[in-house]
CSV table of C-alpha atoms in Angstrom, one decimal:
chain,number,residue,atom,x,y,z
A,4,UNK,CA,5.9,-21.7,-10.7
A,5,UNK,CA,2.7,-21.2,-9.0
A,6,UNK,CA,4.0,-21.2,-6.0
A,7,UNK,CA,6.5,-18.3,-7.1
A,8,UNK,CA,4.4,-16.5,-8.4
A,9,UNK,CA,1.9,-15.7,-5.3
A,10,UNK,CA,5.4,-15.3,-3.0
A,11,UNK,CA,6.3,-12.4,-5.7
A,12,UNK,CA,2.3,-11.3,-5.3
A,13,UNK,CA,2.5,-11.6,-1.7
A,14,UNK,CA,5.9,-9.8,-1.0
A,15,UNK,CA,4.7,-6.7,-3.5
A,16,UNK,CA,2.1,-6.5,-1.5
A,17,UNK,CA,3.7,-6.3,1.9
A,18,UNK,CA,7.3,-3.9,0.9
A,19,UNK,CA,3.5,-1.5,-0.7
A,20,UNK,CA,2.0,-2.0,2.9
A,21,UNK,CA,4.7,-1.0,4.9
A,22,UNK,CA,6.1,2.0,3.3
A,23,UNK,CA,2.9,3.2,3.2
A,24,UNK,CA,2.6,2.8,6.8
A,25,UNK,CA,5.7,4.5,7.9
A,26,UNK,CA,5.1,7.2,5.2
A,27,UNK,CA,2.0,7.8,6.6
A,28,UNK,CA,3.5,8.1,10.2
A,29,UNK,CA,6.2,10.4,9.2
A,30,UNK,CA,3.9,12.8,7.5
A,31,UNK,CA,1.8,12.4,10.4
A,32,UNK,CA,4.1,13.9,12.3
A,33,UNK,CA,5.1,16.3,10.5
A,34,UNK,CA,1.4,18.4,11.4
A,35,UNK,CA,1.5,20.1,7.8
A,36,UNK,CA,4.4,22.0,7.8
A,37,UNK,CA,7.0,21.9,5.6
A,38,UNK,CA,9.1,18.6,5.2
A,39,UNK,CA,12.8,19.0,5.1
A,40,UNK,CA,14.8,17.6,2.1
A,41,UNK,CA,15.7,14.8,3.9
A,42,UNK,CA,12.2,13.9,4.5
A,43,UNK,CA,11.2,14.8,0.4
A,44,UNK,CA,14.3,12.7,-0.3
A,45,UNK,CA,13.0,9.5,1.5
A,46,UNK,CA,9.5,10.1,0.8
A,47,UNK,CA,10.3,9.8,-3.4
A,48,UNK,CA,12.5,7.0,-3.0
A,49,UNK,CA,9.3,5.1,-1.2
A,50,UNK,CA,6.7,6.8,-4.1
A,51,UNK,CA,9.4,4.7,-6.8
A,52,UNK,CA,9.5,1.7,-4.9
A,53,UNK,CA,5.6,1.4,-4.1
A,54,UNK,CA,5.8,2.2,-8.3
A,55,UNK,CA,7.7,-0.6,-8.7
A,56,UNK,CA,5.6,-3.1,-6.1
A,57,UNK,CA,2.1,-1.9,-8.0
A,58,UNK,CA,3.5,-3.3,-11.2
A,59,UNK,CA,4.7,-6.1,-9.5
A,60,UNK,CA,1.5,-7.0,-8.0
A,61,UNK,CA,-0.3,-6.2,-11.4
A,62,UNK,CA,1.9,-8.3,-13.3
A,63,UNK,CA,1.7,-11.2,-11.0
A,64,UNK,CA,-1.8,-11.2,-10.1
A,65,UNK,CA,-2.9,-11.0,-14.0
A,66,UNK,CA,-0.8,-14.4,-14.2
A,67,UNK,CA,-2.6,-15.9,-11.4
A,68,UNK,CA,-5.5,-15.1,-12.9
A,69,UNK,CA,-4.7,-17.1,-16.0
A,70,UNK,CA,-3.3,-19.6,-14.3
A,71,UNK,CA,-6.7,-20.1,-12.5
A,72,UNK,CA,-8.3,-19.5,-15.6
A,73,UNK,CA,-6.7,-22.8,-17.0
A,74,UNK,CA,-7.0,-24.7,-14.3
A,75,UNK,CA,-10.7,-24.1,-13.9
A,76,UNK,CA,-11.4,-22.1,-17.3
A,77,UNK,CA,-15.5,-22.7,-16.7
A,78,UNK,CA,-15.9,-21.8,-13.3
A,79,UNK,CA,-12.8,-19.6,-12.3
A,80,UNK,CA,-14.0,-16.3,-13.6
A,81,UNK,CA,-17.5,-16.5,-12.3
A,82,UNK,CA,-15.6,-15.7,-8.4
A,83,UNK,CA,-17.3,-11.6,-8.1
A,84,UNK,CA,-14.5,-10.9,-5.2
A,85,UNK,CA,-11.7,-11.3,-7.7
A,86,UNK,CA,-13.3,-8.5,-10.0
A,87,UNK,CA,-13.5,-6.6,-6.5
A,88,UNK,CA,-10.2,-7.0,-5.9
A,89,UNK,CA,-9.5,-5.9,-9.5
A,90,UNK,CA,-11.7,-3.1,-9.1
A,91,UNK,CA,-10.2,-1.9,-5.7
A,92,UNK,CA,-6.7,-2.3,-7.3
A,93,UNK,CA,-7.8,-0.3,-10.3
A,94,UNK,CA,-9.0,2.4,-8.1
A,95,UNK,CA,-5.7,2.4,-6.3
A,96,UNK,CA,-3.9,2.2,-9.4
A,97,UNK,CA,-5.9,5.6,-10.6
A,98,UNK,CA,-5.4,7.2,-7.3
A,99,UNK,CA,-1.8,6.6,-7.5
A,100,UNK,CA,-1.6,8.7,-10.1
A,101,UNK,CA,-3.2,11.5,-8.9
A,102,UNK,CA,-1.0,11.2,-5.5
A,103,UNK,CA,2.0,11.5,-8.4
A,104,UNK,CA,0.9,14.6,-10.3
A,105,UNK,CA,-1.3,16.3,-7.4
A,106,UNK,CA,-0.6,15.1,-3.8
A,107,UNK,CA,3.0,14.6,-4.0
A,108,UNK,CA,4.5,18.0,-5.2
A,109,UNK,CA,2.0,19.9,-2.8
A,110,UNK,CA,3.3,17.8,-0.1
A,111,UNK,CA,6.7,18.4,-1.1
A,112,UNK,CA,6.4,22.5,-1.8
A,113,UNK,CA,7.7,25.0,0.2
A,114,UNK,CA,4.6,25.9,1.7
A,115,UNK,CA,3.7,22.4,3.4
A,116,UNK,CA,0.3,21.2,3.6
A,117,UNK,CA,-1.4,24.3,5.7
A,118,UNK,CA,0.1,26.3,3.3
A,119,UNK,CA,-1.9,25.2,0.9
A,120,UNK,CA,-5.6,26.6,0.0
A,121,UNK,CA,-8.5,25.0,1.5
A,122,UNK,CA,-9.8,22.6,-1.5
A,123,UNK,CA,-6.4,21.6,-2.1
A,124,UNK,CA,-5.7,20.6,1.5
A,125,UNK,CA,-8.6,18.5,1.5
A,126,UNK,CA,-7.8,16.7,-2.1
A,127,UNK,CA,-4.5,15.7,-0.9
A,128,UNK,CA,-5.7,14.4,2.7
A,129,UNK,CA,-8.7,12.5,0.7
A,130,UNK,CA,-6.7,10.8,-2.0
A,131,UNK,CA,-4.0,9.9,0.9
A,132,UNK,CA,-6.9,8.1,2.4
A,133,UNK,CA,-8.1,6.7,-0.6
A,134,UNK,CA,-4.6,4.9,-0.9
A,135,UNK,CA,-4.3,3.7,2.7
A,136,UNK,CA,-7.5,1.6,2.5
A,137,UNK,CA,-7.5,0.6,-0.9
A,138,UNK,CA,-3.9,-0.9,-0.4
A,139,UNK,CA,-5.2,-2.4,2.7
A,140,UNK,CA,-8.4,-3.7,1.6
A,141,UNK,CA,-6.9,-5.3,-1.4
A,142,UNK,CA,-4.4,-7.0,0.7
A,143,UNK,CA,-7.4,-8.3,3.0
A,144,UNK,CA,-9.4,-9.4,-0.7
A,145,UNK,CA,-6.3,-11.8,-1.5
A,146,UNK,CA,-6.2,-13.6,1.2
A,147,UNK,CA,-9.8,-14.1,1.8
A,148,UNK,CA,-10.6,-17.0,0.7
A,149,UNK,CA,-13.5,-17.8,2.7
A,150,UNK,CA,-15.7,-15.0,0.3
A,151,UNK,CA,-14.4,-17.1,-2.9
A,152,UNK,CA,-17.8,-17.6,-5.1
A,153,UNK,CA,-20.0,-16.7,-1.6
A,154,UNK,CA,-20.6,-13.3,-1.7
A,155,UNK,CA,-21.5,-11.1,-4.5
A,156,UNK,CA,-19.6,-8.2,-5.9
A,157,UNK,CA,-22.1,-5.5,-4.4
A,158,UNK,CA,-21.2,-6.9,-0.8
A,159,UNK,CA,-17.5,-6.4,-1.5
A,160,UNK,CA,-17.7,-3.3,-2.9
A,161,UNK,CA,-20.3,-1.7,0.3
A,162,UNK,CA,-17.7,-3.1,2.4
A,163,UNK,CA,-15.0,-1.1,0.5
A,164,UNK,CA,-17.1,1.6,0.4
A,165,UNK,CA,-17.7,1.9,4.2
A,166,UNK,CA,-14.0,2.0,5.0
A,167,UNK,CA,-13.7,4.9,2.3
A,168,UNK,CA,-16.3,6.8,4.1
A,169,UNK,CA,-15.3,6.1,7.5
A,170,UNK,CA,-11.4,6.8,6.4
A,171,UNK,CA,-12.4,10.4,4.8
A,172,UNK,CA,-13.8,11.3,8.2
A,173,UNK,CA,-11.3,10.6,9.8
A,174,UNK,CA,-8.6,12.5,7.6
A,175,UNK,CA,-11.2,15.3,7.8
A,176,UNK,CA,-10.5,15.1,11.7
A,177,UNK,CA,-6.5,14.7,11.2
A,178,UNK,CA,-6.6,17.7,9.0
A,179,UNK,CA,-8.4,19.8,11.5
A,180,UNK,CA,-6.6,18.9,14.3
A,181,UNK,CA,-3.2,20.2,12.3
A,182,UNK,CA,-5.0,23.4,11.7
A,183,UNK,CA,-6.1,24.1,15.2
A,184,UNK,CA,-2.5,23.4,15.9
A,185,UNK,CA,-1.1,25.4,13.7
A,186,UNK,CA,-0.2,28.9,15.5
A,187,UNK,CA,-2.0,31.9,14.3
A,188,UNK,CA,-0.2,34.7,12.4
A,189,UNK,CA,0.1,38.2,14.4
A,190,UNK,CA,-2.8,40.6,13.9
A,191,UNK,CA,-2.1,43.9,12.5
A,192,UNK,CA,-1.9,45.6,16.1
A,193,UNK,CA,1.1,42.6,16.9
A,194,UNK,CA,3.1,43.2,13.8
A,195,UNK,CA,2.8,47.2,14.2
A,196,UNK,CA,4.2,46.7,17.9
A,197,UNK,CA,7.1,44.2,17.0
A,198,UNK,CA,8.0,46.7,13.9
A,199,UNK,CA,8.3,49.4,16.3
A,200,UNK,CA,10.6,47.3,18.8
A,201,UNK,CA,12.8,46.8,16.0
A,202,UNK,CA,14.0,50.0,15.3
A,203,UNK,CA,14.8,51.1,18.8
A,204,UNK,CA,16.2,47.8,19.5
């Protein structure tokens, strides 16, 4: 049962991972401009299965925990990276939500990400961050075993902390590298000229 039970853990875990990955990639690519409705179509079919693998891995992972617990009821719980790993999960969980109700219709609008203002540009690039290393971290946190009842919860959690920084940074870069791309609307003098080579056209 035990066995089954990690394999289920495990295998949330990865189908999470991946489609993250890829959805990632193919927003990525898309430099902040609109995505087309075959790209909103794909991207909330992944948002309901990464639903479905983050209740998965919170259903399984709370009966690993109380399978532990029985096993090794006095000793078990006093392990700080698995209240890390519950913590990172937790704030992955929370973010998640916020990706539902914030990121995800902004990504999905008409406008596209450079259409959007400013602050909101940056929320959405900072809690799809938030979400890349949390997953990945967490993934890392169950299978290393070598920090079981060795390192403290602080040391897991600066650890976690440093990848957050260092991944904001980056998406700060990402974002203005789509904005410097992004071509420049006509200036006044442009869009007087083109009007008037309209109407004798």
């Amino acid at each position: 049962m035990k066995t089954l039970i990690v394999y289920a853990h495990l295998l949330a875990a990865c189908v999470a991972v991946g489609i993250l990955l890829i959805q990632d990639l193919a927003l990525a690519k898309s430099k902040g401009s609109p995505l087309s409705a075959t790209a909103i179509r794909d991207l909330t079919k992944s948002a309901e299965i990464m639903f479905i693998a983050l209740v998965v891995l919170w259903i399984s992972g709370l009966a690993l925990v109380l399978l532990g617990y029985l096993e090794n009821p006095q000793q078990y719980l006093m392990n700080e990276k698995l209240w890390a790993k519950f913590t990172v999960v937790s704030v992955l969980t929370l973010n998640g939500i916020a990706l539902h109700y914030f990121s995800f219709p902004r990504v999905t609008s008409r406008k596209g990400l450079l259409g959007l203002p400013t602050f909101e540009q940056i929320l959405v690039a900072l809690t799809g961050a938030l979400s890349s290393v949390s997953w990945l971290f967490a993934c890392y946190l169950g299978i290393a075993r070598p920090w079981n009842y060795t390192v403290d919860y602080s040391f897991v959690m600066f650890i976690y902390s440093g990848l957050l920084v260092a991944a904001f940074i980056v998406a700060g870069e990402v974002l203005r590298a789509m904005r410097r791309a992004e071509p420049e609307p006509p200036t006044l003098t442009e869009q007087i000229r083109l009007n008037a080579s309209r109407k004798f056209d």
